[in-house]
Coordinates of C-alpha atoms in Angstrom, one line a residue:
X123 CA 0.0 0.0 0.0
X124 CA 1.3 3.3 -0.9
X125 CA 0.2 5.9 2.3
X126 CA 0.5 9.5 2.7
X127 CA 2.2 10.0 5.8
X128 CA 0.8 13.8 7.2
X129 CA 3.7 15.5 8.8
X130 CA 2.8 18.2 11.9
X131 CA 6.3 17.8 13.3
X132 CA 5.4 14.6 16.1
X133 CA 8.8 13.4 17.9
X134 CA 8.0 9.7 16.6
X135 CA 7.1 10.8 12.3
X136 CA 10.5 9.1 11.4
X137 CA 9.9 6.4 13.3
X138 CA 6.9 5.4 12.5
X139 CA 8.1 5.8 8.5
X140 CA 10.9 3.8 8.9
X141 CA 8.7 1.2 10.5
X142 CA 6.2 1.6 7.7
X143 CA 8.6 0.8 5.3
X144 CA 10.1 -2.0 7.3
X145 CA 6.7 -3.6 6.9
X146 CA 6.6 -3.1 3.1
X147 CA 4.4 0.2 2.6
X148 CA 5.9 2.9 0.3
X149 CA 5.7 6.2 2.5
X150 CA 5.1 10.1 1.0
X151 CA 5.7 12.7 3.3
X152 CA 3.3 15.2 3.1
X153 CA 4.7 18.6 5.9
X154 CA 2.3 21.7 6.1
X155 CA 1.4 23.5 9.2
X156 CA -2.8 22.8 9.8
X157 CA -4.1 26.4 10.3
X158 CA -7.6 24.9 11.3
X159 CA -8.8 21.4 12.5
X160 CA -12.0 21.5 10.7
X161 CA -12.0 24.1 8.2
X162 CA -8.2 24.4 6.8
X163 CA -9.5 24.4 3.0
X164 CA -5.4 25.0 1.7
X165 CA -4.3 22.1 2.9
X166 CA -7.1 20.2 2.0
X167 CA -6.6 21.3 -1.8
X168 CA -3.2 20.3 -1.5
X169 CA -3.4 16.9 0.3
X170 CA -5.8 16.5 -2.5
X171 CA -3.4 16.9 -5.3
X172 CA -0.5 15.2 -3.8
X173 CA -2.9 11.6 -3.3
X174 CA -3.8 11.7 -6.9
X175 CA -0.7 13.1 -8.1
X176 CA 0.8 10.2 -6.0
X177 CA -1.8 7.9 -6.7
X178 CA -2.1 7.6 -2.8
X179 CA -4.5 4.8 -1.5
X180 CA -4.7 5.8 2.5
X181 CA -2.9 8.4 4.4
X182 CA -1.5 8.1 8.2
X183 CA -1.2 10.3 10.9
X184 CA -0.2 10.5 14.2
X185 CA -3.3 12.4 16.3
X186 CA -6.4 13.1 14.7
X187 CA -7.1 15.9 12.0
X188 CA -10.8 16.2 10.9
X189 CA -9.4 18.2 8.1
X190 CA -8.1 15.1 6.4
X191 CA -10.9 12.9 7.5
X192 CA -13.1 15.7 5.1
X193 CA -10.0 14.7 2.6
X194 CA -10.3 11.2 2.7
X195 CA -13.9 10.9 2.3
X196 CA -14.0 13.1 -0.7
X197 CA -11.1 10.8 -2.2
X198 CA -12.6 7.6 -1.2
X199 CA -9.5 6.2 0.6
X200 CA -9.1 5.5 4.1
X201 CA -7.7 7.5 7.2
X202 CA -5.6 5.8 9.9
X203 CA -4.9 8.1 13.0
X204 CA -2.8 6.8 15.6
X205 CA -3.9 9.3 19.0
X206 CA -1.4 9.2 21.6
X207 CA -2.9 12.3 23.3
X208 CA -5.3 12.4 26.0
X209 CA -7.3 14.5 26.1
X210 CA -7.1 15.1 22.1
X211 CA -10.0 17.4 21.7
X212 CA -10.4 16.5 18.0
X213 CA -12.3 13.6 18.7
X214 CA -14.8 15.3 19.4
X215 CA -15.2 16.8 15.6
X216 CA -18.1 15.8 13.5
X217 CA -16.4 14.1 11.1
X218 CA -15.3 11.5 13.5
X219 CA -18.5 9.5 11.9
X220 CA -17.1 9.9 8.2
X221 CA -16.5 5.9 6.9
X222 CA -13.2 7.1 6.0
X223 CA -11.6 6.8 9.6
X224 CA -9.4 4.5 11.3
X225 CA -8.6 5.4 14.7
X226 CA -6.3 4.2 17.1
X227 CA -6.5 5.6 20.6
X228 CA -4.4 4.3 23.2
X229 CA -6.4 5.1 26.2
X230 CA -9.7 2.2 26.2
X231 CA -11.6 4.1 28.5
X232 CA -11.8 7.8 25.6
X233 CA -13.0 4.8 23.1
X234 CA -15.6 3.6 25.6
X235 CA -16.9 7.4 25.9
X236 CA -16.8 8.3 22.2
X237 CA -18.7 5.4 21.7
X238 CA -21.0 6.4 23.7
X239 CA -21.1 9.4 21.5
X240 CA -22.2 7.0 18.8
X241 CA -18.8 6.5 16.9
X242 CA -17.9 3.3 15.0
X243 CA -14.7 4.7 14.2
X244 CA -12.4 4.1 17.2
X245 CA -10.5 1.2 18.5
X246 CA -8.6 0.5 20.9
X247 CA -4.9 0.5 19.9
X248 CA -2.3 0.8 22.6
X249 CA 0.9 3.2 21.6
X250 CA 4.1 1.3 20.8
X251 CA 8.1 2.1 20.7
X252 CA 11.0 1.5 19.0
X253 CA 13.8 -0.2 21.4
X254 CA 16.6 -0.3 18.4
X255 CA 16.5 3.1 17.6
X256 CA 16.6 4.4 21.9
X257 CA 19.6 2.5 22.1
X258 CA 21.3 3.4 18.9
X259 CA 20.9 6.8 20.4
X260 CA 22.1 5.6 24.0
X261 CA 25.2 3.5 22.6
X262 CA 26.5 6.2 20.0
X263 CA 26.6 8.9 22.5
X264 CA 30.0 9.8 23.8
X265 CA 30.6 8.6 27.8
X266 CA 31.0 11.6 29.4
X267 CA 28.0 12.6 27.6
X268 CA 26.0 9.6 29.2
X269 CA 27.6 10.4 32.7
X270 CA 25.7 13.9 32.5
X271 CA 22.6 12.1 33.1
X272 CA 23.2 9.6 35.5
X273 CA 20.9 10.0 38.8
X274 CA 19.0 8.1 41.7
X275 CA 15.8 9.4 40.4
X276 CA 14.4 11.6 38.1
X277 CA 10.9 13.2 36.3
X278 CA 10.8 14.2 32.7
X279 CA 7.7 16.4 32.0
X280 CA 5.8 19.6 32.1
X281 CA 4.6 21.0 35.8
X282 CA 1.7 22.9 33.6
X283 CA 2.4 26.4 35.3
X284 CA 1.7 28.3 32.1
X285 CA -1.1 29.4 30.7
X286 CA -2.3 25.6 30.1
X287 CA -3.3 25.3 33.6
X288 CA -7.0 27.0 33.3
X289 CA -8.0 26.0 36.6
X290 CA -6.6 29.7 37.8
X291 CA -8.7 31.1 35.4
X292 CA -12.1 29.9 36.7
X293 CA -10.7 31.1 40.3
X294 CA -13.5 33.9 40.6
X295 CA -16.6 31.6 40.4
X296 CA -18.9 30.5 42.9
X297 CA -18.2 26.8 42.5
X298 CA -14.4 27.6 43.4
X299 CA -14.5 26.2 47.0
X300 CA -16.1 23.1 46.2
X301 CA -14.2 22.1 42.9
X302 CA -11.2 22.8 45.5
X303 CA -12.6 20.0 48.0
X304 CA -13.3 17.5 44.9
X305 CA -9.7 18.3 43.3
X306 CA -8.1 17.3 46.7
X307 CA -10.5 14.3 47.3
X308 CA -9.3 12.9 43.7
X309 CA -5.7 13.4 44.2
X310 CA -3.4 10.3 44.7
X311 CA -7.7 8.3 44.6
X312 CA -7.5 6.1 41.3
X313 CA -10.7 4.1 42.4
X314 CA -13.3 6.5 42.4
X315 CA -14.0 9.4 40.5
X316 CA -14.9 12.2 42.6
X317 CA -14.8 15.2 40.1
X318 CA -17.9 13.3 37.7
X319 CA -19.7 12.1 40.6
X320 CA -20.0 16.1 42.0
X321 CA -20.8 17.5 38.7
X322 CA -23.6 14.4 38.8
X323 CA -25.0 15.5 41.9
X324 CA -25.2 19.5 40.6
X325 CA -22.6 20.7 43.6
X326 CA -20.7 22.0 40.3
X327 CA -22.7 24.6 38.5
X328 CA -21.8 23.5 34.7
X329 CA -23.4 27.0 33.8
X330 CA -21.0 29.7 35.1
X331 CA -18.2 27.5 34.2
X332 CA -19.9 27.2 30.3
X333 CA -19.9 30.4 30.7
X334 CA -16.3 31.0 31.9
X335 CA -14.6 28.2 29.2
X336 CA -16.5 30.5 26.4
X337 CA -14.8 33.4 27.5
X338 CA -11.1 31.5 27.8
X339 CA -11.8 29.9 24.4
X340 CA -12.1 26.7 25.7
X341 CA -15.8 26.0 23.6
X342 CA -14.8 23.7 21.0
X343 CA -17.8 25.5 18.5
X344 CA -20.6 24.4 16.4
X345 CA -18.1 21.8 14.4
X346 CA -17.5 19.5 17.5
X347 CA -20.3 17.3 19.3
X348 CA -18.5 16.8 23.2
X349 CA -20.8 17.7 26.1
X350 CA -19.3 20.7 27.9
X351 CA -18.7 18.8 31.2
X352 CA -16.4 16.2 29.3
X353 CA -14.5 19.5 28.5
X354 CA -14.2 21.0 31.9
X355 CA -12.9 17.6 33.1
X356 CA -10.3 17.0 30.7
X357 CA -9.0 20.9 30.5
X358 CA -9.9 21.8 33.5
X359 CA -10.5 19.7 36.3
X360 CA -8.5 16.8 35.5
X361 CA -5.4 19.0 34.7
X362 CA -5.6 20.9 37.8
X363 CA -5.4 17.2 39.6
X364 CA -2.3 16.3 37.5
X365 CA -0.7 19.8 38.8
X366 CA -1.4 19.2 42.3
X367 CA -0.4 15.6 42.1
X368 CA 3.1 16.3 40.3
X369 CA 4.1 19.2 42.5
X370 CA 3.5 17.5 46.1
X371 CA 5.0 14.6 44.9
X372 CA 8.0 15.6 43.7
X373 CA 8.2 18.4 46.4
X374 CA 8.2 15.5 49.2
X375 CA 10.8 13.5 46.9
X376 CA 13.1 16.4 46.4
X377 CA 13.1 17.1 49.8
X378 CA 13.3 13.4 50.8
X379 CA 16.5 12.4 48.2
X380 CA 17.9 16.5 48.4
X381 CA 19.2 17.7 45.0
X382 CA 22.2 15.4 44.5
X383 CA 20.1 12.5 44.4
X384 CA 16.9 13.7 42.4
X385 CA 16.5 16.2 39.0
X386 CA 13.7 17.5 37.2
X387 CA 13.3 17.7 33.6
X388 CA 10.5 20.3 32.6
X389 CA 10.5 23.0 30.4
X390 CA 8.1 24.4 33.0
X391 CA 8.8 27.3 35.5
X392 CA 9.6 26.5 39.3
X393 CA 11.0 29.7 40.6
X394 CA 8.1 30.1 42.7
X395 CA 8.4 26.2 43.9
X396 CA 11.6 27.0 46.4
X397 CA 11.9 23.2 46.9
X398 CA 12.4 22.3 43.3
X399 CA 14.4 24.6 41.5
X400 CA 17.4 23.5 42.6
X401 CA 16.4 20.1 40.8
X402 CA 15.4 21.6 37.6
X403 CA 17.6 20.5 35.0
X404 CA 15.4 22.6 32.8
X405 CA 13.8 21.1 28.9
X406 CA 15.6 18.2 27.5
X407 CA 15.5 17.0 23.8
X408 CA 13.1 14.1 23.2
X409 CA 15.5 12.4 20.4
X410 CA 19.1 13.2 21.8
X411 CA 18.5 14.0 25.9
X412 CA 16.0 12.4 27.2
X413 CA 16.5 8.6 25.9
X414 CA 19.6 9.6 28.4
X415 CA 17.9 10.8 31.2
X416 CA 15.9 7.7 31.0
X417 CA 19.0 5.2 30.8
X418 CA 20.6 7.3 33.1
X419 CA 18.5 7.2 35.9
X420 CA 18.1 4.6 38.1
X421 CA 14.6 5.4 39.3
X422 CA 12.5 6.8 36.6
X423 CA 9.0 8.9 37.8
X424 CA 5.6 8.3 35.4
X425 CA 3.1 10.6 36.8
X426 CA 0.1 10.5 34.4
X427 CA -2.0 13.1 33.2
X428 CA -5.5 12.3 35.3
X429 CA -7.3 12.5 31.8
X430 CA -5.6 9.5 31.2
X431 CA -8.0 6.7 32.6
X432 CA -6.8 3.5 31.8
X433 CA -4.4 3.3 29.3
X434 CA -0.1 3.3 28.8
X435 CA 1.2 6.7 28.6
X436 CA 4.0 6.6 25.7
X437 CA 6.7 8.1 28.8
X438 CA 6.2 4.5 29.9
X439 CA 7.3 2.9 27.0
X440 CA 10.1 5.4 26.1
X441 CA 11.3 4.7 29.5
X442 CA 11.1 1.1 29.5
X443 CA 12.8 1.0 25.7
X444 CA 15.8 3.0 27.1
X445 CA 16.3 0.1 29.7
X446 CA 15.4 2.0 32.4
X447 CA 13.2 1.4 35.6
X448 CA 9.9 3.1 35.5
X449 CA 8.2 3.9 39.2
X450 CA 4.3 4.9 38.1
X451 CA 1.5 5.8 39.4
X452 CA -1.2 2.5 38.9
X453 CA -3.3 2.0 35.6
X454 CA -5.5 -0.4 34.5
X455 CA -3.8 -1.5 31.4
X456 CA -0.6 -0.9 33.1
X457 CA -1.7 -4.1 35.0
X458 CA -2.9 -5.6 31.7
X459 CA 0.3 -5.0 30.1
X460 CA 3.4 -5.9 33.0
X461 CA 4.0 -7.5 35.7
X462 CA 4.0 -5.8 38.5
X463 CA 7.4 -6.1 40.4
X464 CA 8.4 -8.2 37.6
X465 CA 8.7 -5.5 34.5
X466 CA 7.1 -2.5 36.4
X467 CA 6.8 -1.4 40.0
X468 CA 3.7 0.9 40.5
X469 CA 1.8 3.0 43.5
X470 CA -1.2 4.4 44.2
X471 CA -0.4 6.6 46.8
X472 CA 2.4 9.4 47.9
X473 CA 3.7 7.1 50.3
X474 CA 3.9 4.3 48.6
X475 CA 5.9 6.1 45.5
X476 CA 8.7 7.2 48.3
X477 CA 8.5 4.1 50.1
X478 CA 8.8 2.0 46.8
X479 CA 11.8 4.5 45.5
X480 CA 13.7 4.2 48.5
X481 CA 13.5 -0.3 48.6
X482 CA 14.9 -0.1 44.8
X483 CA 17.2 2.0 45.2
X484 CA 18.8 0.3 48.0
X485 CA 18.5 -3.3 46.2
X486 CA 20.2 -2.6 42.4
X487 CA 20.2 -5.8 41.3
X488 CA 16.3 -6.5 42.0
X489 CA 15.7 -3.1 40.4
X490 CA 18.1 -4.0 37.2
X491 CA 16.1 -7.5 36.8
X492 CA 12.9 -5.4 36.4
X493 CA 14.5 -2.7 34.1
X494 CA 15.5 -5.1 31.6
X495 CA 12.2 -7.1 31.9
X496 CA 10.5 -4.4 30.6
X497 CA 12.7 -3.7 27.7
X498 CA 12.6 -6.8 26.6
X499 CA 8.4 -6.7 27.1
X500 CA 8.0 -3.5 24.9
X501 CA 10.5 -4.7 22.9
X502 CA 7.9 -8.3 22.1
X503 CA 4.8 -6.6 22.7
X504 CA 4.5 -3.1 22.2
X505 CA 6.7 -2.4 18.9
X506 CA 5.7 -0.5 15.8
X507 CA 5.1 -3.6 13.7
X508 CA 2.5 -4.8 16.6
X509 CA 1.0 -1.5 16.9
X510 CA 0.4 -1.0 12.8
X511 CA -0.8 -4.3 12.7
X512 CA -3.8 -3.1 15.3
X513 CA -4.1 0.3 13.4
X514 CA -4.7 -1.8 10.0
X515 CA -7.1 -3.8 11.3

């Protein structure tokens, strides 16, 4: 099959081409910047030129653009999306029904709400890595590059204290005390979901924040079909948890390991988060840093986005590809996928994370066994060819 591979600049595009072609598709790149989800009419002109030009018979994508859904229905081919976002607003869009679509979402709890949207168009499809090409990265680099990197423990993501973190913006609402009393209920709780049950029982007045996501631009608009609630989780609510979560935790394991022992990767600001700023190591590079950070650590933090219900977040895999030892917070498919103490080593509460840390760091060899039980797991079960093979389905 010849495919049209859309290009919007993911860490993972090469990858997944070489992997393509590995299989025995014939890739085209196609690179333009999508100026509107649903209504970009230049790129849709030119997508459309390029697959008959091309003679294109599907095109790929990593995420979900309605755009070329619209595309690929009018040229009667199909669309595979691979979505390793959540939440990935998109998939929300009206054209989600087109026949066209093929999508992949990693997370199995977004497909079990879309579909109860009505959509016939999503599956399940968990995200996959390649394990040759992190450690082509990790073997060719230089030593005392390497050393750079090398830790007890470490986190590699955003703290969200930009302008992503809308919660702040909704701070001069009635509902403010009580969505403060859920956000803290639901932190470090994985059982129960506390933030849908209040907005259930009406202690959440969806109004004024309707009201309040129109005016921060946060209404995805006539073209999308999601329920504003399912919004104000995902953006709003939800993140806000995630914030609260990341910063005690890695507040109590800074102080707890000091700054010699842990470091913090983000590209976020701290300077107003005393207790980690000494750690911040500041933004690393996803193709030539961070597959050392995650080789170089000996403890490596996942700390999920709370939007993320069930499924594997790709920092998982990327971790467990580099041959490091991954420390996460529980999820379902997480327990589908590994075995816990045998590939993985999760928690489910802030004790438990330190607790857990300290034990593997003070047994190396235990800790070692598990590391390289998970490379060679994503390595079997969770590489490109397995994941396109799900996509294509």
């Amino acid at each position: 099959m010849k495919l049209l591979l859309y290009s919007w600049n993911a860490n993972n595009e090469q990858v997944l081409a070489d992997n393509l072609v590995k299989m025995g598709f014939e890739a085209v790149w196609f690179c333009k910047e999508c100026k509107h989800y649903t209504r970009d009419m230049e790129l849709a002109m030119e997508m459309i030129q390029v697959i008959h030009a091309e003679s294109i018979e599907a095109v790929i994508s990593f995420n979900y653009f309605p755009i070329i859904s619209m595309v690929c229905n009018t040229c009667q081919i199909p669309y595979y999306a691979w979505v390793y976002d959540c939440p990935h607003f998109t998939l929300y869009a009206k054209q989600l029904a087109l026949p066209c679509n093929h999508i992949g979402i990693f997370d199995r709890a977004m497909v079990g709400q879309l579909e109860g949207y009505g959509a016939t168009t999503v599956a399940h499809v968990p995200l996959a890595v390649d394990t040759a090409y992190f450690e082509k990265i990790i073997t060719s680099a230089p030593q005392k590059e390497r050393a750079k990197y090398q830790c007890d423990i470490s986190f590699v993501g955003s703290l969200y204290t930009d302008g992503h973190n809308y919660y702040d913006l909704f701070s001069d609402n009635g509902n403010v005390a009580t969505m403060d009393a859920v956000i803290g209920k639901q932190c470090f709780s994985y059982e129960k979901d506390f933030i849908r049950e209040a907005i259930l029982a009406g202690r959440i007045d969806l109004e004024v924040l309707r009201l309040k996501m129109e005016e921060q631009g946060l209404a995805l608009g006539e073209d999308y079909v999601a329920k504003p609630e399912d919004i104000l989780i995902a953006a709003v609510l939800e993140k806000k948890v995630t914030v609260e979560e990341r910063r005690a935790l890695l507040i109590k394991i800074a102080k707890h390991f000091g700054n010699l022992s842990f470091r913090l990767y983000t590209g976020s600001d701290t300077g107003h988060m005393l207790e980690l700023s000494g750690c911040n190591k500041g933004y690393v590079d996803y193709h030539t840093q961070m597959p050392l950070v995650f080789a170089g650590s000996k403890v490596n933090l996942n700390i999920s986005l709370r939007s993320i219900h069930s499924g594997i977040p790709l920092r998982v895999l990327d971790i467990m590809a580099c041959g490091g030892f991954v420390l996460s917070n529980r999820q379902p498919e997480m327990a589908e996928g590994f075995v816990e103490g045998m590939e993985i080593v999760t928690f489910d509460s802030l004790e438990e994370c330190l607790e857990k840390a300290r034990y593997y760091l003070g047994h190396d060899e235990e800790r070692e066994k598990i590391a390289a039980a998970g490379q060679r797991k994503v390595r079997e079960a969770f590489s490109y060819p397995r994941g396109l093979e799900r996509l294509f389905l």
